[in-house]
Amino acid sequence: METQLIIIGAGPGGYEAAVHAAAAGLQTVIIERDALGGTCLNAGCIPTKCLCHTAEVLAESRHSEALGITASEVTFDLAKAMARKDAIVSQLQGAIDSLMKAPGITLVRGEARFVDAHTVAVGDETYTAPHIIIATGSTSRFLPIEGAHAKGVLTSTELLQLREVPRRLTIIGGGVIGMEFAGIFRAFGSEVTVIEFCKEVLPFFDRDLAKRLRTSLKKQGIDFHVGAAAKAIHEGETLTVDYEEKGKVRSVEADVVLMAVGRGANLESMNFADAGIETSRRGIVVDEHFQTSVPGVYAIGDINGLCQLAHAATFQGFAALDHILGRPSPYRLEVMPAAVFTVPEAAMVGRTEEQLSEAGVEYQTHKSFYRANGKALTMNADDGFVKILTAPDGRILGAHILGAHACDLIHEVAVIMQHDGNISEIAHTVHAHPSLSEIVLAASH
């Protein structure tokens, strides 16, 4: 079969690119070997956010006395929470399936392999196109330590399928995945320990924000060991995790261990070398248009290792499609919001103070606090702050928000940054009162 565009992988990068390609008039074949929606929908963003919301409601119900509400017998049913998660995932899979039935899109189920640089085979069928977009995602990484694959050592995928709450959960890795699951299972009743190799959790976030978030989660009963290296996992009646902290080897007992040390490009998914596609340890090598070493072949999302966020994959796909269609791309992919759905939430866009300092960039810090905001106080959500970093002329270089609805509020700043805007544009915009957005406004003055 000859077509105009082949997309390999129907995650958020792949299926969104297919919809936009078909709308632009390209006959598109999209190939998926597993469930539609990729990691994000099936074992990442959506299922974890379902459980994050359950955990937030559960925690609020247990501490509702300040609101005048007495909930004396709050119970939790993990099976029902998991069933709700599965139902939402199924609903969204159905929505994507409907999108893939649009005119101009042919969905092919099966595992793709390259026959040559512009021909892909699925089973006995072959598909040829001048343009191919690879969107085959990533897989969970494991530390190269003894016991890393022991029974009871799980990735986020398996943790999302648990049918009972572990009494003791040890999480190796304090990144986004580790922090979200720490909050979820602490609310569910687990004793949670987090072991993070870096000096602070969320190592790619602003250190001020990360430290404040860790303090908040510590108050919820989560035990943190930062600057600590996991050394081994031993099997017995339970699991024992050995870790080195401040030069001493210590141990913690666990019923379940979550290996949350990041994800790596799924380079084993296809025979990229046979097609002449250059790869590195990080992922498929691409240029500024996400084109690989083979002209007409593109790689987007986790597979190129540039930014492992679902929305990054989507917008990289849009940028690649713009290049295929020969039109200028309006996207500024360095303005890339990131969100962590803990309680409180954490979000960022642009550069951190550490990055600016290391680069020798002159900047100014503008800060405001949730505790001074009327809406936050009415919500019993006074923990957090907004920090906006600007150049001396007021141009916004980065923003960092910790607090309720931070993952929504960050986009007010992202829109300004998209247009190289000045912090004064926030200050001069009327904000509704009372609203959490006024915390962003307060930081702009």
XYZ file of C-alpha atoms in Angstrom:
445
model
C 0.000 0.000 0.000
C 1.306 3.434 -0.932
C 0.325 6.377 1.209
C 1.579 9.896 1.936
C 2.464 9.530 5.618
C 3.138 6.595 7.926
C 3.038 7.116 11.680
C 4.398 4.365 13.915
C 2.883 4.539 17.398
C -0.550 5.776 18.471
C 0.357 7.565 21.679
C -0.378 11.291 22.124
C 2.359 12.215 19.647
C 1.255 9.742 17.001
C -2.527 9.941 17.080
C -2.626 13.742 17.330
C -0.248 13.990 14.359
C -2.499 11.610 12.409
C -5.591 13.731 13.051
C -3.825 16.934 11.980
C -2.198 15.275 8.960
C -5.527 13.951 7.695
C -7.118 17.374 8.229
C -4.329 18.844 6.080
C -5.167 16.380 3.292
C -2.451 13.753 3.804
C -3.453 10.122 3.412
C -2.117 8.678 6.668
C -1.452 5.153 7.901
C -0.941 4.869 11.672
C 0.391 1.636 13.145
C -0.027 0.521 16.765
C 0.949 -2.834 18.288
C -0.614 -2.276 21.721
C -3.503 -0.245 23.160
C -4.315 3.121 21.624
C -3.090 6.085 23.635
C 0.404 4.828 24.407
C 2.040 4.963 27.821
C 0.349 8.263 28.681
C -3.188 6.926 28.502
C -2.627 3.328 29.542
C 0.150 3.390 32.149
C 1.094 7.013 32.764
C -0.599 10.418 32.803
C -4.270 9.465 32.875
C -4.346 6.489 35.261
C -2.012 8.188 37.732
C -4.128 11.357 37.692
C -7.197 9.254 38.458
C -5.453 7.921 41.555
C -4.034 11.358 42.415
C -7.575 12.729 42.550
C -8.771 9.798 44.649
C -5.875 10.374 47.056
C -6.611 14.109 47.282
C -10.294 13.571 48.050
C -9.416 10.878 50.581
C -6.914 13.125 52.364
C -9.350 16.063 52.412
C -12.131 13.919 53.835
C -9.867 12.810 56.670
C -8.993 16.397 57.556
C -12.295 18.140 56.980
C -12.926 19.245 60.570
C -11.609 22.742 59.803
C -14.403 23.080 57.241
C -17.044 22.146 59.777
C -17.432 18.670 58.303
C -17.057 15.599 60.493
C -16.393 12.441 58.507
C -15.953 9.927 61.276
C -15.826 6.714 59.248
C -13.939 7.350 56.034
C -13.136 4.074 54.294
C -11.166 3.409 51.139
C -11.719 0.688 48.546
C -8.708 0.259 46.251
C -10.623 -2.052 43.913
C -13.243 0.627 43.256
C -10.568 3.282 42.721
C -8.805 1.015 40.224
C -12.094 0.191 38.488
C -12.817 3.910 38.057
C -9.323 4.398 36.624
C -9.809 1.541 34.179
C -13.203 2.873 33.086
C -11.772 6.314 32.332
C -8.874 4.805 30.381
C -11.337 2.667 28.400
C -13.534 5.682 27.663
C -10.580 7.655 26.322
C -9.350 4.686 24.278
C -12.766 4.612 22.646
C -12.515 8.312 21.851
C -9.132 7.809 20.156
C -10.495 4.823 18.243
C -13.246 7.087 16.889
C -10.664 9.677 15.838
C -8.758 6.988 13.950
C -11.874 6.308 11.854
C -11.762 9.807 10.368
C -11.441 10.132 6.564
C -7.820 9.974 5.467
C -6.640 7.810 8.393
C -6.017 4.074 8.190
C -5.342 2.376 11.530
C -3.219 -0.764 11.304
C -2.904 -3.078 14.295
C 0.363 -4.933 14.645
C 4.111 -4.598 15.073
C 5.968 -2.516 12.515
C 9.446 -3.147 11.150
C 11.439 -1.266 8.544
C 11.952 -2.964 5.188
C 13.888 0.037 3.921
C 14.042 3.738 4.796
C 10.542 4.457 3.448
C 8.855 1.066 3.618
C 7.358 -0.475 6.727
C 6.005 -4.002 7.106
C 3.306 -5.187 9.495
C 2.942 -8.934 9.255
C 2.683 -9.788 5.557
C 1.565 -6.289 4.547
C 3.908 -3.511 3.472
C 3.330 0.241 3.498
C 5.369 2.828 1.617
C 5.383 6.607 2.078
C 7.709 9.537 1.403
C 7.258 10.631 5.012
C 7.355 8.561 8.202
C 6.943 9.720 11.804
C 8.312 7.391 14.491
C 6.514 7.785 17.830
C 7.269 4.526 19.630
C 7.821 5.998 23.096
C 9.898 4.793 26.023
C 10.233 2.026 28.583
C 10.909 2.029 32.319
C 14.538 1.970 33.407
C 16.028 -0.235 36.140
C 19.074 0.475 38.266
C 21.921 -1.989 37.599
C 21.887 -3.274 41.172
C 21.427 -6.659 42.813
C 17.747 -7.567 43.101
C 16.508 -4.932 40.681
C 14.193 -7.493 39.085
C 13.219 -9.325 42.257
C 9.618 -10.290 42.843
C 7.846 -7.300 44.364
C 10.022 -4.750 42.568
C 7.583 -3.002 40.264
C 7.532 -0.262 37.676
C 4.754 2.323 37.535
C 2.918 0.087 35.047
C 2.606 -2.788 37.529
C 1.912 -0.483 40.473
C -1.161 0.768 38.638
C -2.519 -2.789 38.641
C -2.191 -3.490 42.393
C -5.237 -4.998 44.020
C -4.263 -4.290 47.618
C -2.479 -1.418 49.307
C 1.061 -2.392 50.394
C 1.744 -1.769 54.077
C 5.256 -0.533 53.290
C 6.213 0.991 49.942
C 9.777 2.040 49.151
C 10.232 4.228 46.090
C 13.639 4.402 44.432
C 13.670 7.744 42.623
C 12.244 11.108 43.638
C 11.337 12.403 40.196
C 7.829 13.125 38.954
C 6.712 9.473 38.911
C 8.150 8.768 42.344
C 6.670 11.868 43.947
C 3.187 11.325 42.562
C 3.058 7.701 43.679
C 4.480 8.632 47.079
C 1.563 11.000 47.630
C -0.992 8.543 46.265
C -0.024 5.559 48.384
C 0.594 7.588 51.514
C -3.011 8.796 51.268
C -4.093 5.193 50.647
C -2.429 4.153 53.907
C 1.027 2.874 52.992
C 4.170 3.685 54.932
C 6.172 5.368 52.180
C 9.947 5.812 51.930
C 11.578 7.693 49.047
C 15.259 7.203 48.178
C 16.633 9.843 45.787
C 20.211 9.907 44.497
C 20.311 13.657 43.817
C 20.593 16.304 46.511
C 16.912 17.138 46.165
C 13.727 15.543 44.828
C 12.489 16.692 41.397
C 16.080 17.396 40.327
C 15.045 19.190 37.123
C 12.737 21.593 38.965
C 13.593 24.785 40.820
C 15.365 23.715 44.014
C 13.397 26.143 46.166
C 10.136 24.609 44.952
C 11.384 21.026 45.273
C 12.578 21.520 48.840
C 9.278 23.124 49.850
C 7.310 20.286 48.260
C 9.419 17.683 50.055
C 8.749 19.494 53.347
C 5.004 19.408 52.659
C 5.035 15.707 51.817
C 7.182 14.950 54.833
C 4.466 16.489 57.019
C 2.054 14.016 55.410
C 4.207 11.181 56.765
C 6.480 10.352 53.821
C 10.072 9.495 54.774
C 12.712 10.967 52.459
C 16.376 10.097 51.965
C 17.977 12.529 49.486
C 21.555 12.304 48.344
C 21.189 8.559 48.898
C 22.086 5.743 46.501
C 20.176 2.470 46.375
C 22.732 -0.355 46.447
C 20.824 -3.636 46.507
C 17.416 -5.229 47.028
C 17.266 -8.493 48.962
C 14.407 -10.975 48.897
C 13.132 -12.696 52.004
C 9.770 -12.755 53.730
C 9.706 -9.119 52.653
C 12.074 -6.963 50.595
C 15.071 -5.164 52.074
C 16.504 -2.161 50.256
C 20.101 -1.252 51.063
C 21.081 2.347 50.373
C 24.091 4.527 51.079
C 23.476 7.886 52.747
C 26.169 10.226 54.047
C 28.786 7.503 53.734
C 26.818 4.910 55.712
C 24.929 1.907 54.344
C 21.416 1.674 55.764
C 18.412 -0.548 55.083
C 14.658 -0.215 54.866
C 12.081 -3.005 54.805
C 9.360 -2.969 52.154
C 6.492 -5.090 50.936
C 6.653 -3.437 47.500
C 9.462 -1.475 45.844
C 8.735 0.977 43.051
C 11.596 1.417 40.592
C 11.053 5.034 39.498
C 14.455 5.997 38.089
C 13.203 7.363 34.788
C 12.376 6.056 31.354
C 14.540 5.418 28.310
C 13.837 5.680 24.589
C 12.359 2.439 23.286
C 15.203 1.788 20.849
C 14.543 -1.948 20.854
C 11.062 -1.434 19.420
C 12.193 -1.482 15.766
C 15.149 -2.234 13.520
C 16.204 1.399 13.190
C 19.770 0.558 12.138
C 18.503 -1.442 9.155
C 16.779 1.704 7.892
C 19.913 3.811 8.352
C 18.387 5.808 11.221
C 21.072 7.166 13.534
C 20.602 6.615 17.272
C 22.503 7.519 20.418
C 22.243 6.300 24.004
C 19.634 9.015 24.517
C 17.391 8.078 21.591
C 16.936 8.642 17.871
C 19.063 11.591 16.723
C 16.949 14.394 15.220
C 17.437 17.930 13.930
C 15.466 21.053 14.838
C 12.525 19.806 12.725
C 12.625 16.357 14.429
C 13.886 14.844 11.191
C 16.221 11.882 11.590
C 19.390 11.133 9.631
C 17.104 9.767 6.893
C 15.377 12.588 4.952
C 11.615 12.375 5.265
C 11.747 10.226 8.412
C 10.979 11.948 11.730
C 11.077 10.897 15.395
C 8.919 12.560 18.035
C 8.271 12.146 21.738
C 10.140 9.909 24.152
C 11.861 7.997 21.354
C 14.142 10.976 20.606
C 14.956 11.480 24.298
C 14.657 15.279 24.183
C 11.705 15.808 26.526
C 9.732 12.967 28.073
C 6.361 14.669 28.411
C 3.176 13.658 26.612
C 2.440 17.203 25.481
C 6.016 17.522 24.204
C 5.369 14.521 21.945
C 2.144 16.089 20.677
C 3.689 19.432 19.786
C 6.839 17.863 18.357
C 4.475 15.956 16.077
C 2.817 19.204 15.015
C 6.243 20.752 14.310
C 7.338 17.719 12.267
C 4.092 17.857 10.303
C 4.641 21.552 9.567
C 8.051 20.659 8.110
C 6.522 17.880 6.006
C 3.922 20.322 4.664
C 6.542 22.985 3.998
C 4.994 25.596 6.243
C 6.540 27.614 9.078
C 5.998 26.214 12.552
C 4.558 28.586 15.187
C 5.584 26.495 18.184
C 8.258 27.504 20.686
C 9.077 24.162 22.221
C 11.497 25.632 24.744
C 8.399 27.085 26.429
C 7.393 23.674 27.772
C 5.306 23.538 30.963
C 5.846 20.610 33.317
C 3.438 19.528 36.056
C 3.508 17.283 39.122
C 0.144 16.257 40.585
C 1.120 15.938 44.200
C -0.661 17.728 47.055
C 0.272 20.527 46.785
C 0.767 20.548 43.023
C 4.029 21.697 41.442
C 4.495 23.249 38.008
C 7.171 25.060 36.059
C 7.922 26.609 32.679
C 11.195 28.039 31.404
C 14.446 28.088 33.328
C 15.186 27.638 37.010
C 17.260 29.903 39.230
C 20.029 27.307 39.226
C 20.126 27.205 35.423
C 20.212 30.995 35.134
C 22.961 31.297 37.734
C 25.082 28.585 36.122
C 24.711 30.307 32.729
C 25.677 33.658 34.201
C 22.360 35.220 33.199
C 21.294 38.281 35.171
C 17.784 37.865 36.553
C 15.313 39.167 39.101
C 13.001 37.122 41.336
C 9.336 37.999 41.904
C 7.457 35.993 44.530
C 4.040 35.784 46.148
C 2.439 33.322 48.561
C -0.771 31.327 48.724
C -1.238 32.246 52.386
C -1.922 35.862 51.350
C -4.620 34.912 48.828
C -8.292 34.973 49.780
C -9.389 32.138 47.489
C -6.577 29.887 48.740
C -7.630 30.490 52.335
C -11.266 29.657 51.542
C -10.048 26.390 49.988
C -7.939 25.543 53.045
C -4.989 25.508 50.623
C -2.572 28.117 51.931
C 0.607 26.081 51.311
C 2.601 27.304 48.341
C 4.039 30.162 46.341
C 4.473 31.637 42.864
C 7.966 32.563 41.703
C 8.552 34.384 38.416
C 12.077 34.956 37.108
C 12.674 37.861 34.746
C 15.466 39.602 32.902
C 16.236 43.132 34.178
C 13.911 44.526 31.487
C 11.000 42.416 32.779
C 11.031 39.708 30.093
C 9.948 36.438 31.709
C 12.629 33.737 31.804
C 10.868 31.145 33.944
C 8.073 30.547 36.406
C 7.628 28.061 39.253
C 4.416 27.442 41.151
C 3.784 25.251 44.177
C 0.231 25.038 45.465
C -3.368 24.212 44.638
C -4.061 24.187 40.881
C -0.447 25.074 40.079
C -0.673 22.842 37.020
C -3.407 25.095 35.610
C -2.014 28.452 36.750
C 1.368 27.900 35.067
C -0.183 28.420 31.638
C -0.959 32.072 32.355
C 2.790 32.643 32.413
C 3.494 30.226 29.550
C 1.270 32.220 27.202
C 3.178 35.399 28.017
C 6.511 33.606 27.498
C 5.362 32.219 24.143
C 5.293 35.804 22.886
C 8.469 36.977 24.675
C 6.210 38.917 26.994
C 7.026 41.164 29.899
C 5.914 40.591 33.473
C 4.163 43.957 33.252
C 1.636 42.359 30.887
C 0.450 40.211 33.790
C 0.453 43.199 36.151
C -1.651 45.249 33.730
C -4.253 42.509 33.162
C -7.364 42.588 35.341
C -7.721 39.346 37.328
C -10.991 38.161 38.833
C -11.372 38.332 42.608
C -11.289 36.120 44.523
C -9.245 33.696 42.424
C -6.018 31.761 42.674
C -4.823 33.583 39.559
C -4.398 36.642 41.773
C -1.337 34.922 43.262
C 0.272 35.160 39.825
C -0.846 38.786 39.640
C 0.654 39.507 43.064
C 4.017 38.104 41.947
C 4.039 40.494 38.966
C 4.014 43.676 41.080
